[in-house]
């Protein structure tokens, strides 16, 4: 298992629902006309509240400042884990579950805030650049080594991962698909994707109209969507209130019990909330697991 | 030959080059997502100055007012001529040439302002709604009959078609293609078209940088572009100054000499200038013809 620190410096931004129209021009360029832009990392996730756009500095230049664009102040650095075959992991589970023990848990212990972007093929773990400079390997696990000038995360935000707030979770009724797509076929489905991304929601729609079903569409960095196995996924949405960016341990809190039960999960952070996708057949046990965990910690 | 008065009420609008980004969202919907809009007539023409958008009232509602959008005040009514096989016309020429004698000349004589939109398959002749209510057929030609309350065009704008200003013409070096496209294949070339339409010109580009070559792209109402015969076309651009909308006889002025020589022509009016496309092999004789005409009238 190799941990790659990718050569991107990323910005996490958020476009309001009513601002989408204004940003259609740069977004279509970033998604469909890759040879028109020097942007190499792009991710867009629609939630009922807004659109979270994560992109590198080159892409960020394409987004003109306006009252519809919120920008998280930090620069984030993406890591990803590439399985190189000689892994000792016994887990067959997909997604974030596979890297919980090796990456997610150690980062939480080190009080490193993470912003997760799972895609079909890999999981991007975005961390704040200033929080570490070197990783060391220890018994097959990668541990970040804080640089001298980085302050201790637990002091910085006054919270300890083990005693982090346990956030309420919501389990909407929707079923989700997780897919991958050959970039070559992107042009062929461009109008369909444009329709879904830019025209499928009415701006006047009340986001809270049906709390049982939520609109969620994530278009990842390098790959996309083609129904793989017909498998359907259900969502666990984390956070009753917007989560913010400085709390650490949220991903670990969700992914550790999943890893213990060897349940696959895709984990997608957005500007306001976090989202875990788990196989449909596991949603009840996951939901129960997380409710129990919540009770255990709060008592 | 049947003259159809189409059931659309059209607006002629103009988007500035720097305003294109702002109108990308509604334009992509109008062009590619036809089932999202009730707009049934749409045409977009890019010239070095701006984008001319002609669309029906339903489509017009999609364009929010802004300083980047100019709207011609009138409502225009489109006519088109459908050849039903039993035409007595001896001409084999395509486009506006075929309808010069039967439609364009009579309209000019009646002082009816026309705005032309040639497409691969048909020519749309836009006229001001108030200028006529009934057409009468006379020896195979369709003549507009003015309604009682419509004033006489020659009095209204004080100009007579026969003595209309002869506008200077420009013949850029570019070669053009005139094509048709099955609407079914539109999704397949969407990204290419989006690239050409919305991303191929730099906003900072000086429109007059190369007067020998001009940027011109017209996306017609119901059909589009697939190379038919490989034939190439050259352009005659009419007007040294923007032409305005109340002058009549401009189309007739250009199309009559072409009709006399049986030269095919597509004629596309835009917000500022008119454009005739003629077969590449005829450009020199057309250019000469129009220069001679200009001298004849101005002397």
Coordinates of N, CA, C and O in Angstrom, one line a residue, chain A residues 148-245:
Chain A
X148 N 8.1 21.3 12.7 CA 8.4 22.1 13.9 C 7.4 23.2 14.1 O 6.9 23.4 15.2
X149 N 7.1 23.9 13.0 CA 6.3 25.1 13.2 C 4.8 24.8 13.2 O 4.0 25.7 13.5
X150 N 4.4 23.6 12.8 CA 3.0 23.3 12.9 C 2.6 23.0 14.4 O 3.2 22.3 15.1
X151 N 1.6 23.7 14.8 CA 1.2 23.5 16.2 C 0.4 22.2 16.4 O -0.1 21.6 15.4
X152 N 0.3 21.8 17.6 CA -0.5 20.6 17.9 C -2.0 20.8 17.6 O -2.5 21.8 18.1
X153 N -2.5 19.9 16.8 CA -3.9 20.1 16.4 C -4.9 20.2 17.6 O -5.8 20.9 17.7
X154 N -4.6 19.3 18.6 CA -5.5 19.3 19.8 C -5.5 20.6 20.6 O -6.4 21.0 21.2
X155 N -4.3 21.2 20.5 CA -4.2 22.5 21.2 C -4.9 23.6 20.3 O -5.6 24.4 20.8
X156 N -4.7 23.4 19.0 CA -5.2 24.4 18.1 C -6.7 24.5 18.2 O -7.2 25.6 18.3
X157 N -7.3 23.4 18.1 CA -8.8 23.6 18.1 C -9.4 23.1 19.4 O -10.6 23.0 19.6
X158 N -8.5 22.7 20.4 CA -9.0 22.4 21.7 C -9.9 21.2 21.8 O -10.6 21.0 22.8
X159 N -9.8 20.3 20.8 CA -10.6 19.1 20.8 C -9.8 17.9 20.7 O -8.8 17.9 20.0
X160 N -10.2 16.8 21.2 CA -9.5 15.6 21.1 C -10.3 14.7 20.2 O -11.5 14.6 20.4
X161 N -9.7 14.0 19.3 CA -10.4 13.1 18.4 C -11.3 12.1 19.1 O -12.5 11.9 18.8
X162 N -10.7 11.6 20.2 CA -11.5 10.5 20.9 C -12.7 11.1 21.6 O -13.7 10.4 21.8
X163 N -12.7 12.4 21.9 CA -13.8 13.0 22.5 C -14.5 14.0 21.6 O -15.2 14.9 22.1
X164 N -14.3 13.8 20.3 CA -15.0 14.7 19.3 C -16.5 14.7 19.5 O -17.0 13.7 20.0
X165 N -17.1 15.7 19.1 CA -18.6 15.8 19.1 C -19.0 14.6 18.2 O -18.5 14.3 17.1
X166 N -20.1 13.9 18.7 CA -20.7 12.9 17.8 C -21.8 13.6 17.1 O -22.8 14.0 17.8
X167 N -21.7 13.7 15.8 CA -22.8 14.4 15.1 C -23.9 13.6 14.8 O -23.8 12.4 14.5
X168 N -25.1 14.1 14.7 CA -26.3 13.4 14.3 C -26.2 12.9 12.9 O -25.5 13.6 12.1
X169 N -26.7 11.8 12.6 CA -26.7 11.3 11.2 C -28.1 11.2 10.7 O -29.1 11.0 11.4
X170 N -28.2 11.4 9.4 CA -29.5 11.3 8.7 C -29.4 10.2 7.6 O -28.4 10.1 7.0
X171 N -30.4 9.4 7.5 CA -30.4 8.4 6.5 C -31.5 8.6 5.5 O -32.6 8.2 5.7
X172 N -31.2 9.3 4.4 CA -32.3 9.6 3.4 C -32.7 8.3 2.7 O -32.0 7.3 2.7
X173 N -33.9 8.3 2.1 CA -34.5 7.1 1.5 C -33.9 6.7 0.2 O -34.0 5.6 -0.3
X174 N -33.2 7.7 -0.5 CA -32.7 7.5 -1.8 C -31.8 6.3 -1.9 O -31.0 6.0 -1.0
X175 N -31.7 5.7 -3.1 CA -30.7 4.8 -3.5 C -29.7 5.5 -4.4 O -30.1 6.3 -5.2
X176 N -28.4 5.2 -4.3 CA -27.4 5.9 -5.1 C -26.6 4.9 -5.9 O -26.5 3.7 -5.5
X177 N -26.1 5.4 -7.0 CA -25.2 4.6 -7.8 C -23.8 5.1 -7.7 O -23.6 6.4 -7.7
X178 N -22.8 4.3 -7.6 CA -21.4 4.7 -7.7 C -20.8 4.1 -8.9 O -20.9 2.9 -9.1
X179 N -20.3 4.9 -9.8 CA -19.9 4.5 -11.1 C -18.6 5.0 -11.5 O -18.1 6.0 -10.9
X180 N -18.0 4.4 -12.5 CA -16.8 5.0 -13.1 C -17.1 5.2 -14.6 O -17.9 4.5 -15.2
X181 N -16.3 6.1 -15.2 CA -16.5 6.4 -16.6 C -15.2 6.7 -17.2 O -14.4 7.5 -16.7
X182 N -15.0 6.1 -18.4 CA -13.8 6.4 -19.2 C -14.0 7.8 -19.7 O -14.9 8.2 -20.3
X183 N -12.9 8.6 -19.4 CA -13.0 10.0 -19.8 C -13.3 10.2 -21.3 O -13.9 11.1 -21.7
X184 N -12.9 9.2 -22.1 CA -13.2 9.2 -23.5 C -14.6 9.3 -23.9 O -15.0 9.8 -24.9
X185 N -15.5 8.7 -23.0 CA -16.9 8.6 -23.3 C -17.6 9.9 -22.7 O -18.8 10.0 -22.9
X186 N -16.9 10.7 -22.1 CA -17.5 11.9 -21.5 C -18.3 12.8 -22.5 O -19.4 13.1 -22.2
X187 N -17.7 13.0 -23.7 CA -18.4 13.9 -24.6 C -19.8 13.2 -25.0 O -20.8 14.0 -25.2
X188 N -19.8 11.9 -25.1 CA -21.1 11.3 -25.5 C -22.2 11.5 -24.5 O -23.4 11.4 -24.9
X189 N -21.9 11.7 -23.3 CA -23.0 11.9 -22.3 C -23.0 13.3 -21.8 O -23.7 13.6 -20.8
X190 N -22.3 14.2 -22.5 CA -22.2 15.6 -22.0 C -23.6 16.2 -21.8 O -23.8 16.8 -20.8
X191 N -24.5 16.1 -22.8 CA -25.8 16.8 -22.6 C -26.6 16.2 -21.5 O -27.2 17.0 -20.7
X192 N -26.5 14.9 -21.3 CA -27.2 14.3 -20.1 C -26.6 14.8 -18.8 O -27.4 15.2 -17.9
X193 N -25.3 14.9 -18.7 CA -24.7 15.4 -17.5 C -24.9 16.8 -17.3 O -25.2 17.3 -16.1
X194 N -24.9 17.6 -18.3 CA -25.2 19.0 -18.2 C -26.6 19.2 -17.7 O -26.9 20.1 -16.9
X195 N -27.5 18.4 -18.3 CA -28.9 18.5 -17.9 C -29.0 18.2 -16.4 O -29.6 19.0 -15.6
X196 N -28.4 17.1 -15.9 CA -28.5 16.8 -14.5 C -27.8 17.8 -13.6 O -28.4 18.3 -12.6
X197 N -26.7 18.3 -14.0 CA -25.9 19.2 -13.2 C -26.5 20.6 -13.1 O -26.5 21.2 -12.1
X198 N -26.9 21.1 -14.3 CA -27.2 22.5 -14.3 C -28.7 22.9 -14.5 O -29.1 24.0 -14.3
X199 N -29.5 21.9 -14.8 CA -30.9 22.2 -15.1 C -31.9 21.4 -14.3 O -33.1 21.6 -14.5
X200 N -31.5 20.5 -13.5 CA -32.5 19.6 -12.9 C -33.1 20.1 -11.6 O -34.1 19.6 -11.2
X201 N -32.5 21.1 -11.0 CA -33.2 21.6 -9.8 C -33.7 23.0 -10.1 O -33.1 23.9 -10.7
X202 N -34.9 23.2 -9.6 CA -35.5 24.5 -9.6 C -34.9 25.3 -8.5 O -34.7 24.8 -7.4
X203 N -34.5 26.6 -8.8 CA -33.9 27.4 -7.8 C -34.9 27.7 -6.6 O -34.5 28.0 -5.5
X204 N -36.1 27.7 -7.0 CA -37.1 28.0 -5.9 C -37.5 26.9 -5.0 O -38.1 27.0 -4.0
X205 N -37.0 25.7 -5.4 CA -37.3 24.5 -4.6 C -36.9 24.6 -3.2 O -35.8 25.1 -2.9
X206 N -37.7 24.2 -2.3 CA -37.4 24.2 -0.9 C -36.5 23.1 -0.6 O -36.9 21.9 -0.8
X207 N -35.3 23.4 -0.1 CA -34.3 22.3 0.1 C -34.8 21.3 1.1 O -34.5 20.1 1.1
X208 N -35.6 21.7 2.0 CA -36.0 20.8 3.1 C -37.4 20.3 2.8 O -38.1 19.7 3.7
X209 N -37.8 20.4 1.5 CA -39.2 19.9 1.2 C -39.5 18.5 1.5 O -40.5 18.2 2.1
X210 N -38.5 17.6 1.2 CA -38.7 16.2 1.5 C -37.4 15.7 2.2 O -36.5 15.2 1.6
X211 N -37.4 15.7 3.5 CA -36.2 15.4 4.2 C -35.9 13.9 4.1 O -34.8 13.4 4.4
X212 N -36.8 13.1 3.6 CA -36.6 11.7 3.4 C -35.8 11.4 2.2 O -35.2 10.3 2.1
X213 N -35.7 12.3 1.2 CA -35.0 12.1 0.0 C -34.2 13.3 -0.2 O -34.7 14.4 -0.1
X214 N -32.9 13.2 -0.5 CA -32.1 14.4 -0.8 C -31.5 14.3 -2.2 O -31.2 13.2 -2.7
X215 N -31.2 15.5 -2.7 CA -30.6 15.6 -4.0 C -29.1 15.5 -3.7 O -28.5 16.3 -3.0
X216 N -28.4 14.6 -4.4 CA -27.0 14.4 -4.1 C -26.4 13.9 -5.4 O -26.8 12.9 -6.0
X217 N -25.4 14.7 -5.9 CA -24.7 14.3 -7.2 C -23.3 14.7 -7.0 O -23.0 15.8 -6.8
X218 N -22.4 13.7 -7.2 CA -21.0 14.1 -7.0 C -20.2 13.7 -8.3 O -20.4 12.6 -8.8
X219 N -19.5 14.6 -8.8 CA -18.7 14.4 -10.0 C -17.3 14.5 -9.6 O -16.8 15.6 -9.4
X220 N -16.6 13.4 -9.6 CA -15.2 13.4 -9.0 C -14.2 13.9 -9.9 O -14.4 14.2 -11.1
X221 N -13.0 14.0 -9.3 CA -11.8 14.6 -9.9 C -11.5 14.0 -11.3 O -11.5 14.7 -12.3
X222 N -11.2 12.7 -11.3 CA -10.6 12.2 -12.5 C -11.4 11.2 -13.2 O -11.2 10.8 -14.3
X223 N -12.5 10.8 -12.6 CA -13.3 9.8 -13.2 C -14.7 9.9 -12.8 O -15.1 10.7 -12.0
X224 N -15.5 9.1 -13.5 CA -16.9 9.2 -13.3 C -17.5 7.9 -13.6 O -16.9 7.0 -14.1
X225 N -18.5 7.5 -13.3 CA -19.8 6.9 -13.4 C -20.1 6.1 -14.6 O -20.6 6.5 -15.6
X226 N -20.0 4.8 -14.5 CA -20.8 4.0 -15.4 C -21.2 2.8 -14.5 O -20.4 2.2 -13.9
X227 N -22.5 2.4 -14.6 CA -23.0 1.4 -13.6 C -22.1 0.2 -13.7 O -21.8 -0.4 -14.8
X228 N -21.5 -0.2 -12.6 CA -20.5 -1.3 -12.6 C -21.2 -2.6 -12.4 O -21.3 -3.4 -13.3
X229 N -21.8 -2.8 -11.3 CA -22.4 -4.1 -10.9 C -23.9 -4.0 -10.7 O -24.5 -4.9 -10.3
X230 N -24.4 -2.8 -10.9 CA -25.8 -2.6 -10.6 C -26.1 -2.5 -9.1 O -27.2 -2.3 -8.7
X231 N -25.0 -2.5 -8.3 CA -25.1 -2.4 -6.9 C -25.7 -1.0 -6.5 O -25.4 0.0 -7.1
X232 N -26.6 -1.0 -5.5 CA -27.1 0.3 -5.1 C -26.6 0.6 -3.7 O -26.3 -0.3 -2.9
X233 N -26.5 1.9 -3.5 CA -25.9 2.4 -2.2 C -26.9 3.3 -1.5 O -27.7 3.9 -2.1
X234 N -26.7 3.3 -0.2 CA -27.5 4.2 0.6 C -26.6 5.2 1.3 O -25.4 4.9 1.5
X235 N -27.2 6.3 1.7 CA -26.4 7.4 2.3 C -26.5 7.5 3.8 O -27.6 7.4 4.3
X236 N -25.4 7.8 4.4 CA -25.5 8.3 5.8 C -24.9 9.8 5.7 O -23.8 10.0 5.3
X237 N -25.8 10.7 6.1 CA -25.4 12.1 6.1 C -25.0 12.5 7.5 O -25.8 12.3 8.4
X238 N -23.8 13.1 7.6 CA -23.3 13.4 8.9 C -23.4 14.9 9.2 O -22.9 15.7 8.5
X239 N -24.0 15.2 10.3 CA -24.1 16.6 10.8 C -25.5 17.1 10.8 O -26.2 17.1 9.8
X240 N -25.9 17.6 11.9 CA -27.2 18.3 12.0 C -27.1 19.7 11.7 O -27.9 20.4 11.1
X241 N -25.9 20.3 12.0 CA -25.5 21.6 11.7 C -24.3 21.5 10.8 O -23.5 20.6 10.9
X242 N -24.1 22.5 9.9 CA -22.8 22.5 9.1 C -21.6 22.2 9.9 O -21.4 22.7 11.1
X243 N -20.7 21.3 9.4 CA -19.6 20.8 10.2 C -18.4 21.7 10.4 O -17.7 21.6 11.4
X244 N -18.2 22.6 9.5 CA -17.0 23.4 9.6 C -15.8 22.6 9.1 O -15.9 21.4 8.8
X245 N -14.6 23.2 9.2 CA -13.4 22.6 8.6 C -12.4 22.3 9.6 O -11.4 21.6 9.3

